[in-house]
Amino acid sequence: MAIALLCYLAIFIAAPYIAAYYHQPSLLMLARIMALGIIINAFGLVQRVLLIRALAFKLVTRASLISSVFSTVFALLCAVNGMGIFSLVVLQLSQSTLNTFFLCVYGKWAPKLIFSISAFKELFSFGFSLLLTAMLNIFFANIYQPIIGRYFSIAYAGFYYQAKRLYEVPVLTISQVVDSVTYPILVRYQHDRAGLESRYRKIVTLLVFSATPVVVMISIFSRDIVWTLLGEKWLPSAKLLAILSFSGIFQILETTSGSLLKVEGRTRLIFRLELLKKTIILFNIILFCRWGIVALMFGIVANSVISFAINQYFTSIKIVSYKKMATILINAFLMGLMAFLLKEMISNVYLAMVIAGSTALLFYLLLGYLQRLPEQIMVLGFLSGGRRSVAKP
């Protein structure tokens, strides 16, 4: 809570400078109101962590889903009644409030007026580096939009924002699930080296097998996705989305390798690696910005690849079979090629997405079946039996 209050105070003080940077005086009040979500979310943070530690992911998902549905309804009602930009404020704050409320209900935990110095020292030594890492990631996750708006144009910043939002729906969802699920599973084998290696390698190959077709499909159908969800005026976002999507698989794998480093207690190393990766990001921004917005998107993909490579280099467990990884990537490429060819043969956008997408996905699964890839069986087992296929002894 103290950290949340400090973050809110920092945004409260910085709000005038944010408004001046974008030449939008209305951002002064909006930034200060929206930042209240930081304090609201802090009230449910401990409950969320306890639920995740207990592997009660259904309750966490239920809280998130219910709050998202009701906050969307509230925001739509506000928009219909002419509240304009404040509808988004209602969306953000109501979602944070409802999510925190349900986490408190499901978590059944309340703070006590007891302070333990020994517990503080233990948690501080483990968590402080992770806190700095998280703050660093949040800052750099939002660094591109103001740079694009400042040095290219506000229109390009809007196109990038929409592409980023569409790309993040599947990628961030998978990354958050991976981060939530992987750590509790791996930490059970913290003192069982053979078990830890086995589970980590299973998770990595399972993620590559599951996430790669999603990334490829987003790239192939980027124009159709933008046209369907956002309309024709946002079509310039499609090219950016097609490029950004390829960074998704490496971002997911970077999250997985980061979970392994946390299990091994190497939180200080995590922070040092993030400093290195963020330095590379700044260098890439300077390098790619001079060639335009499209080149900058390729720079983001390069950053994802480099970040995963750095994490993987410093993890104590290496990917077991690069040959298997190559097989999965080739299958995904063939799937994408089939989706593209079928899409070009169908004039109707909606039919193209349904027919070409489903046919190509079935082809991808068929290839996995013919090659007898165990990851395909693991996916089916995971969907039908929860986490048993990965977490079982």
Short mmCIF file of N, CA, C and O in Angstrom, two decimals, residues 94-200:
data_model
loop_
_atom_site.label_atom_id
_atom_site.label_comp_id
_atom_site.label_asym_id
_atom_site.label_seq_id
_atom_site.Cartn_x
_atom_site.Cartn_y
_atom_site.Cartn_z
N SER A 94 -14.03 1.47 -12.20
CA SER A 94 -15.03 0.48 -11.79
C SER A 94 -14.47 -0.94 -11.92
O SER A 94 -14.75 -1.80 -11.09
N GLN A 95 -13.69 -1.18 -12.95
CA GLN A 95 -13.08 -2.50 -13.11
C GLN A 95 -12.11 -2.79 -11.96
O GLN A 95 -12.12 -3.89 -11.40
N SER A 96 -11.29 -1.81 -11.60
CA SER A 96 -10.36 -1.99 -10.49
C SER A 96 -11.09 -2.22 -9.17
O SER A 96 -10.73 -3.10 -8.38
N THR A 97 -12.15 -1.44 -8.95
CA THR A 97 -12.91 -1.54 -7.70
C THR A 97 -13.61 -2.89 -7.57
O THR A 97 -13.53 -3.56 -6.54
N LEU A 98 -14.29 -3.30 -8.64
CA LEU A 98 -15.01 -4.58 -8.61
C LEU A 98 -14.06 -5.76 -8.49
O LEU A 98 -14.31 -6.71 -7.75
N ASN A 99 -12.95 -5.71 -9.23
CA ASN A 99 -11.98 -6.80 -9.17
C ASN A 99 -11.39 -6.93 -7.77
O ASN A 99 -11.25 -8.04 -7.24
N THR A 100 -11.06 -5.80 -7.15
CA THR A 100 -10.53 -5.81 -5.79
C THR A 100 -11.57 -6.35 -4.81
O THR A 100 -11.25 -7.14 -3.92
N PHE A 101 -12.82 -5.95 -5.00
CA PHE A 101 -13.90 -6.41 -4.11
C PHE A 101 -14.04 -7.94 -4.17
O PHE A 101 -14.08 -8.61 -3.12
N PHE A 102 -14.09 -8.49 -5.37
CA PHE A 102 -14.26 -9.94 -5.50
C PHE A 102 -13.03 -10.71 -5.04
O PHE A 102 -13.15 -11.81 -4.49
N LEU A 103 -11.85 -10.15 -5.23
CA LEU A 103 -10.64 -10.79 -4.72
C LEU A 103 -10.66 -10.85 -3.19
O LEU A 103 -10.25 -11.84 -2.59
N CYS A 104 -11.15 -9.78 -2.56
CA CYS A 104 -11.27 -9.76 -1.10
C CYS A 104 -12.29 -10.79 -0.62
O CYS A 104 -12.11 -11.44 0.40
N VAL A 105 -13.39 -10.94 -1.40
CA VAL A 105 -14.42 -11.92 -1.04
C VAL A 105 -13.88 -13.34 -1.17
O VAL A 105 -14.04 -14.17 -0.27
N TYR A 106 -13.23 -13.62 -2.30
CA TYR A 106 -12.71 -14.97 -2.54
C TYR A 106 -11.47 -15.26 -1.71
O TYR A 106 -11.24 -16.40 -1.29
N GLY A 107 -10.65 -14.26 -1.49
CA GLY A 107 -9.39 -14.48 -0.77
C GLY A 107 -9.55 -14.71 0.71
O GLY A 107 -8.75 -15.39 1.34
N LYS A 108 -10.58 -14.11 1.32
CA LYS A 108 -10.89 -14.29 2.75
C LYS A 108 -9.66 -14.02 3.61
O LYS A 108 -9.30 -14.80 4.50
N TRP A 109 -9.01 -12.92 3.32
CA TRP A 109 -7.84 -12.52 4.11
C TRP A 109 -8.00 -11.07 4.52
O TRP A 109 -8.49 -10.23 3.74
N ALA A 110 -7.63 -10.79 5.75
CA ALA A 110 -7.69 -9.41 6.24
C ALA A 110 -6.38 -9.09 6.95
O ALA A 110 -5.82 -9.95 7.64
N PRO A 111 -5.87 -7.88 6.80
CA PRO A 111 -4.60 -7.53 7.46
C PRO A 111 -4.75 -7.43 8.97
O PRO A 111 -5.84 -7.17 9.49
N LYS A 112 -3.65 -7.69 9.66
CA LYS A 112 -3.62 -7.56 11.11
C LYS A 112 -2.62 -6.48 11.50
O LYS A 112 -1.65 -6.24 10.79
N LEU A 113 -2.88 -5.86 12.62
CA LEU A 113 -2.01 -4.79 13.09
C LEU A 113 -0.78 -5.39 13.79
O LEU A 113 -0.50 -5.14 14.96
N ILE A 114 -0.05 -6.21 13.05
CA ILE A 114 1.17 -6.85 13.57
C ILE A 114 2.28 -6.62 12.56
O ILE A 114 2.08 -6.79 11.36
N PHE A 115 3.44 -6.23 13.05
CA PHE A 115 4.59 -6.00 12.17
C PHE A 115 5.73 -6.92 12.58
O PHE A 115 6.17 -6.92 13.75
N SER A 116 6.20 -7.74 11.63
CA SER A 116 7.28 -8.68 11.89
C SER A 116 8.53 -8.21 11.15
O SER A 116 8.54 -8.18 9.91
N ILE A 117 9.55 -7.88 11.91
CA ILE A 117 10.80 -7.41 11.30
C ILE A 117 11.48 -8.53 10.52
O ILE A 117 12.00 -8.33 9.42
N SER A 118 11.48 -9.74 11.09
CA SER A 118 12.14 -10.86 10.42
C SER A 118 11.44 -11.20 9.10
O SER A 118 12.10 -11.46 8.08
N ALA A 119 10.09 -11.19 9.10
CA ALA A 119 9.35 -11.46 7.86
C ALA A 119 9.60 -10.36 6.83
O ALA A 119 9.73 -10.63 5.63
N PHE A 120 9.68 -9.10 7.32
CA PHE A 120 9.94 -7.99 6.41
C PHE A 120 11.30 -8.13 5.74
O PHE A 120 11.43 -7.93 4.53
N LYS A 121 12.32 -8.49 6.53
CA LYS A 121 13.66 -8.65 5.96
C LYS A 121 13.70 -9.77 4.93
O LYS A 121 14.31 -9.64 3.87
N GLU A 122 13.01 -10.88 5.23
CA GLU A 122 13.00 -12.01 4.31
C GLU A 122 12.31 -11.66 3.00
O GLU A 122 12.80 -11.95 1.91
N LEU A 123 11.13 -11.02 3.12
CA LEU A 123 10.38 -10.66 1.92
C LEU A 123 11.04 -9.54 1.15
O LEU A 123 11.00 -9.50 -0.08
N PHE A 124 11.67 -8.62 1.88
CA PHE A 124 12.32 -7.48 1.23
C PHE A 124 13.49 -7.95 0.37
O PHE A 124 13.69 -7.47 -0.76
N SER A 125 14.28 -8.88 0.90
CA SER A 125 15.44 -9.36 0.16
C SER A 125 15.03 -10.06 -1.13
O SER A 125 15.76 -10.03 -2.12
N PHE A 126 13.87 -10.71 -1.11
CA PHE A 126 13.39 -11.41 -2.31
C PHE A 126 12.61 -10.48 -3.23
O PHE A 126 12.75 -10.53 -4.46
N GLY A 127 11.78 -9.61 -2.65
CA GLY A 127 10.81 -8.87 -3.45
C GLY A 127 11.24 -7.50 -3.93
O GLY A 127 10.66 -6.98 -4.89
N PHE A 128 12.26 -6.89 -3.31
CA PHE A 128 12.60 -5.52 -3.68
C PHE A 128 13.11 -5.45 -5.12
O PHE A 128 12.73 -4.56 -5.88
N SER A 129 13.96 -6.41 -5.50
CA SER A 129 14.47 -6.41 -6.87
C SER A 129 13.33 -6.65 -7.87
O SER A 129 13.32 -6.07 -8.96
N LEU A 130 12.37 -7.51 -7.48
CA LEU A 130 11.23 -7.76 -8.36
C LEU A 130 10.36 -6.51 -8.48
O LEU A 130 9.79 -6.25 -9.56
N LEU A 131 10.24 -5.74 -7.40
CA LEU A 131 9.48 -4.49 -7.46
C LEU A 131 10.14 -3.52 -8.43
O LEU A 131 9.45 -2.92 -9.28
N LEU A 132 11.45 -3.35 -8.32
CA LEU A 132 12.16 -2.46 -9.24
C LEU A 132 12.03 -2.95 -10.69
O LEU A 132 11.86 -2.14 -11.61
N THR A 133 12.09 -4.27 -10.87
CA THR A 133 11.94 -4.84 -12.20
C THR A 133 10.56 -4.55 -12.77
O THR A 133 10.43 -4.17 -13.95
N ALA A 134 9.53 -4.72 -11.94
CA ALA A 134 8.16 -4.47 -12.40
C ALA A 134 7.95 -3.01 -12.78
O ALA A 134 7.33 -2.69 -13.80
N MET A 135 8.49 -2.10 -11.97
CA MET A 135 8.36 -0.67 -12.27
C MET A 135 9.09 -0.32 -13.56
O MET A 135 8.60 0.48 -14.38
N LEU A 136 10.25 -0.93 -13.75
CA LEU A 136 11.02 -0.71 -14.98
C LEU A 136 10.25 -1.22 -16.20
O LEU A 136 10.19 -0.56 -17.24
N ASN A 137 9.63 -2.40 -16.06
CA ASN A 137 8.86 -2.97 -17.17
C ASN A 137 7.65 -2.13 -17.52
O ASN A 137 7.31 -1.96 -18.70
N ILE A 138 6.97 -1.62 -16.50
CA ILE A 138 5.80 -0.78 -16.74
C ILE A 138 6.19 0.49 -17.50
O ILE A 138 5.51 0.90 -18.45
N PHE A 139 7.30 1.09 -17.10
CA PHE A 139 7.75 2.32 -17.76
C PHE A 139 8.08 2.06 -19.22
O PHE A 139 7.63 2.78 -20.12
N PHE A 140 8.84 1.00 -19.49
CA PHE A 140 9.26 0.73 -20.86
C PHE A 140 8.15 0.13 -21.71
O PHE A 140 8.20 0.21 -22.93
N ALA A 141 7.14 -0.47 -21.07
CA ALA A 141 6.01 -1.00 -21.84
C ALA A 141 5.20 0.13 -22.47
O ALA A 141 4.49 -0.09 -23.46
N ASN A 142 5.32 1.32 -21.91
CA ASN A 142 4.55 2.46 -22.42
C ASN A 142 5.43 3.56 -23.01
O ASN A 142 4.97 4.69 -23.19
N ILE A 143 6.67 3.22 -23.32
CA ILE A 143 7.59 4.25 -23.79
C ILE A 143 7.41 4.58 -25.27
O ILE A 143 7.69 5.69 -25.71
N TYR A 144 6.93 3.60 -26.06
CA TYR A 144 6.88 3.80 -27.51
C TYR A 144 5.82 4.81 -27.94
O TYR A 144 6.05 5.60 -28.85
N GLN A 145 4.65 4.75 -27.29
CA GLN A 145 3.56 5.63 -27.74
C GLN A 145 3.90 7.11 -27.64
O GLN A 145 3.68 7.86 -28.60
N PRO A 146 4.41 7.60 -26.50
CA PRO A 146 4.78 9.02 -26.46
C PRO A 146 5.90 9.39 -27.43
O PRO A 146 5.90 10.48 -27.99
N ILE A 147 6.82 8.46 -27.67
CA ILE A 147 7.91 8.73 -28.62
C ILE A 147 7.34 8.85 -30.03
O ILE A 147 7.69 9.77 -30.79
N ILE A 148 6.45 7.93 -30.39
CA ILE A 148 5.83 7.97 -31.73
C ILE A 148 4.99 9.23 -31.89
O ILE A 148 5.05 9.90 -32.93
N GLY A 149 4.23 9.57 -30.86
CA GLY A 149 3.40 10.78 -30.94
C GLY A 149 4.21 12.04 -31.03
O GLY A 149 3.81 13.02 -31.67
N ARG A 150 5.39 12.04 -30.43
CA ARG A 150 6.22 13.24 -30.40
C ARG A 150 7.04 13.39 -31.68
O ARG A 150 7.14 14.50 -32.23
N TYR A 151 7.62 12.30 -32.17
CA TYR A 151 8.58 12.40 -33.27
C TYR A 151 8.02 11.96 -34.62
O TYR A 151 8.66 12.19 -35.65
N PHE A 152 6.85 11.33 -34.64
CA PHE A 152 6.20 11.01 -35.91
C PHE A 152 4.94 11.86 -36.03
O PHE A 152 4.97 12.92 -36.62
N SER A 153 3.83 11.37 -35.47
CA SER A 153 2.60 12.15 -35.46
C SER A 153 1.62 11.52 -34.48
O SER A 153 1.76 10.34 -34.12
N ILE A 154 0.62 12.31 -34.06
CA ILE A 154 -0.41 11.78 -33.17
C ILE A 154 -1.18 10.66 -33.86
O ILE A 154 -1.59 9.68 -33.24
N ALA A 155 -1.37 10.79 -35.19
CA ALA A 155 -2.09 9.76 -35.94
C ALA A 155 -1.35 8.42 -35.87
O ALA A 155 -1.96 7.37 -35.63
N TYR A 156 -0.03 8.45 -36.07
CA TYR A 156 0.76 7.23 -35.98
C TYR A 156 0.72 6.66 -34.56
O TYR A 156 0.72 5.43 -34.37
N ALA A 157 0.70 7.53 -33.56
CA ALA A 157 0.60 7.07 -32.18
C ALA A 157 -0.72 6.32 -31.97
O ALA A 157 -0.78 5.31 -31.26
N GLY A 158 -1.79 6.83 -32.59
CA GLY A 158 -3.09 6.17 -32.51
C GLY A 158 -3.08 4.81 -33.20
O GLY A 158 -3.61 3.83 -32.68
N PHE A 159 -2.47 4.75 -34.39
CA PHE A 159 -2.38 3.47 -35.11
C PHE A 159 -1.57 2.45 -34.31
O PHE A 159 -1.93 1.27 -34.24
N TYR A 160 -0.47 2.93 -33.72
CA TYR A 160 0.35 2.03 -32.92
C TYR A 160 -0.42 1.55 -31.69
O TYR A 160 -0.36 0.36 -31.33
N TYR A 161 -1.15 2.46 -31.06
CA TYR A 161 -1.91 2.09 -29.85
C TYR A 161 -2.92 0.99 -30.16
O TYR A 161 -3.06 0.02 -29.40
N GLN A 162 -3.65 1.15 -31.27
CA GLN A 162 -4.66 0.15 -31.63
C GLN A 162 -4.00 -1.18 -31.97
O GLN A 162 -4.49 -2.25 -31.58
N ALA A 163 -2.89 -1.15 -32.70
CA ALA A 163 -2.18 -2.40 -33.03
C ALA A 163 -1.66 -3.07 -31.77
O ALA A 163 -1.77 -4.29 -31.60
N LYS A 164 -1.11 -2.27 -30.88
CA LYS A 164 -0.59 -2.79 -29.62
C LYS A 164 -1.70 -3.40 -28.78
O LYS A 164 -1.54 -4.46 -28.16
N ARG A 165 -2.85 -2.73 -28.76
CA ARG A 165 -3.97 -3.24 -27.97
C ARG A 165 -4.47 -4.58 -28.51
O ARG A 165 -4.72 -5.51 -27.74
N LEU A 166 -4.60 -4.69 -29.84
CA LEU A 166 -5.05 -5.95 -30.44
C LEU A 166 -4.02 -7.06 -30.24
O LEU A 166 -4.38 -8.22 -30.00
N TYR A 167 -2.75 -6.70 -30.35
CA TYR A 167 -1.69 -7.70 -30.18
C TYR A 167 -1.60 -8.17 -28.73
O TYR A 167 -1.31 -9.35 -28.46
N GLU A 168 -1.87 -7.27 -27.80
CA GLU A 168 -1.71 -7.61 -26.39
C GLU A 168 -2.86 -8.45 -25.84
O GLU A 168 -2.69 -9.09 -24.81
N VAL A 169 -4.01 -8.44 -26.52
CA VAL A 169 -5.14 -9.22 -26.01
C VAL A 169 -4.75 -10.69 -25.83
O VAL A 169 -4.87 -11.24 -24.73
N PRO A 170 -4.26 -11.38 -26.89
CA PRO A 170 -3.85 -12.77 -26.66
C PRO A 170 -2.49 -12.90 -25.97
O PRO A 170 -2.31 -13.77 -25.11
N VAL A 171 -1.54 -12.06 -26.35
CA VAL A 171 -0.17 -12.22 -25.85
C VAL A 171 -0.08 -11.93 -24.35
O VAL A 171 0.49 -12.72 -23.58
N LEU A 172 -0.64 -10.80 -23.91
CA LEU A 172 -0.59 -10.48 -22.49
C LEU A 172 -1.42 -11.45 -21.67
O LEU A 172 -1.06 -11.78 -20.54
N THR A 173 -2.54 -11.90 -22.24
CA THR A 173 -3.36 -12.89 -21.53
C THR A 173 -2.55 -14.16 -21.29
O THR A 173 -2.52 -14.68 -20.16
N ILE A 174 -1.89 -14.65 -22.34
CA ILE A 174 -1.07 -15.86 -22.20
C ILE A 174 0.10 -15.60 -21.25
O ILE A 174 0.40 -16.43 -20.39
N SER A 175 0.75 -14.44 -21.38
CA SER A 175 1.90 -14.12 -20.52
C SER A 175 1.50 -14.06 -19.06
O SER A 175 2.20 -14.58 -18.18
N GLN A 176 0.36 -13.43 -18.77
CA GLN A 176 -0.09 -13.32 -17.39
C GLN A 176 -0.47 -14.68 -16.82
O GLN A 176 -0.18 -14.99 -15.66
N VAL A 177 -1.13 -15.49 -17.65
CA VAL A 177 -1.48 -16.84 -17.21
C VAL A 177 -0.21 -17.65 -16.96
O VAL A 177 -0.09 -18.37 -15.96
N VAL A 178 0.74 -17.54 -17.89
CA VAL A 178 2.01 -18.27 -17.75
C VAL A 178 2.73 -17.86 -16.48
O VAL A 178 3.20 -18.70 -15.71
N ASP A 179 2.80 -16.55 -16.23
CA ASP A 179 3.50 -16.05 -15.05
C ASP A 179 2.80 -16.51 -13.78
O ASP A 179 3.44 -16.83 -12.77
N SER A 180 1.46 -16.55 -13.82
CA SER A 180 0.69 -16.95 -12.64
C SER A 180 0.78 -18.45 -12.39
O SER A 180 0.85 -18.89 -11.24
N VAL A 181 0.78 -19.24 -13.46
CA VAL A 181 0.74 -20.69 -13.33
C VAL A 181 2.13 -21.30 -13.20
O VAL A 181 2.35 -22.20 -12.38
N THR A 182 3.09 -20.80 -13.99
CA THR A 182 4.41 -21.42 -14.05
C THR A 182 5.13 -21.37 -12.70
O THR A 182 5.68 -22.39 -12.24
N TYR A 183 5.13 -20.22 -12.06
CA TYR A 183 5.87 -20.09 -10.81
C TYR A 183 5.36 -21.04 -9.72
O TYR A 183 6.16 -21.75 -9.10
N PRO A 184 4.04 -21.08 -9.45
CA PRO A 184 3.57 -22.03 -8.42
C PRO A 184 3.87 -23.48 -8.75
O PRO A 184 4.12 -24.28 -7.85
N ILE A 185 3.84 -23.84 -10.05
CA ILE A 185 4.15 -25.23 -10.43
C ILE A 185 5.63 -25.53 -10.23
O ILE A 185 6.01 -26.54 -9.63
N LEU A 186 6.48 -24.64 -10.74
CA LEU A 186 7.92 -24.89 -10.66
C LEU A 186 8.45 -24.82 -9.23
O LEU A 186 9.39 -25.54 -8.89
N VAL A 187 7.86 -23.94 -8.41
CA VAL A 187 8.39 -23.77 -7.05
C VAL A 187 8.19 -25.04 -6.22
O VAL A 187 8.90 -25.27 -5.24
N ARG A 188 7.24 -25.89 -6.63
CA ARG A 188 7.04 -27.16 -5.93
C ARG A 188 8.24 -28.09 -6.10
O ARG A 188 8.46 -28.98 -5.29
N TYR A 189 8.99 -27.89 -7.18
CA TYR A 189 10.15 -28.73 -7.47
C TYR A 189 11.45 -27.97 -7.25
O TYR A 189 12.48 -28.30 -7.83
N GLN A 190 11.40 -26.97 -6.37
CA GLN A 190 12.56 -26.12 -6.12
C GLN A 190 13.77 -26.93 -5.62
O GLN A 190 14.91 -26.63 -5.94
N HIS A 191 13.49 -27.99 -4.87
CA HIS A 191 14.56 -28.81 -4.31
C HIS A 191 14.63 -30.18 -5.00
O HIS A 191 15.27 -31.10 -4.48
N ASP A 192 13.97 -30.30 -6.12
CA ASP A 192 14.01 -31.53 -6.92
C ASP A 192 14.49 -31.15 -8.31
O ASP A 192 13.70 -30.78 -9.17
N ARG A 193 15.80 -31.26 -8.51
CA ARG A 193 16.39 -30.75 -9.75
C ARG A 193 15.84 -31.45 -10.99
O ARG A 193 15.50 -30.81 -12.00
N ALA A 194 15.72 -32.77 -10.92
CA ALA A 194 15.22 -33.53 -12.07
C ALA A 194 13.78 -33.14 -12.38
O ALA A 194 13.40 -32.96 -13.55
N GLY A 195 12.97 -33.00 -11.34
CA GLY A 195 11.57 -32.62 -11.54
C GLY A 195 11.45 -31.21 -12.09
O GLY A 195 10.60 -30.94 -12.95
N LEU A 196 12.29 -30.29 -11.60
CA LEU A 196 12.28 -28.92 -12.07
C LEU A 196 12.63 -28.84 -13.55
O LEU A 196 11.96 -28.14 -14.33
N GLU A 197 13.68 -29.55 -13.95
CA GLU A 197 14.09 -29.54 -15.36
C GLU A 197 13.00 -30.12 -16.25
O GLU A 197 12.71 -29.58 -17.32
N SER A 198 12.40 -31.21 -15.81
CA SER A 198 11.37 -31.87 -16.61
C SER A 198 10.17 -30.95 -16.81
O SER A 198 9.67 -30.81 -17.93
N ARG A 199 9.70 -30.33 -15.73
CA ARG A 199 8.51 -29.47 -15.83
C ARG A 199 8.79 -28.21 -16.64
O ARG A 199 7.97 -27.76 -17.42
N TYR A 200 9.97 -27.63 -16.45
CA TYR A 200 10.30 -26.40 -17.19
C TYR A 200 10.34 -26.68 -18.69
O TYR A 200 9.80 -25.91 -19.49
#
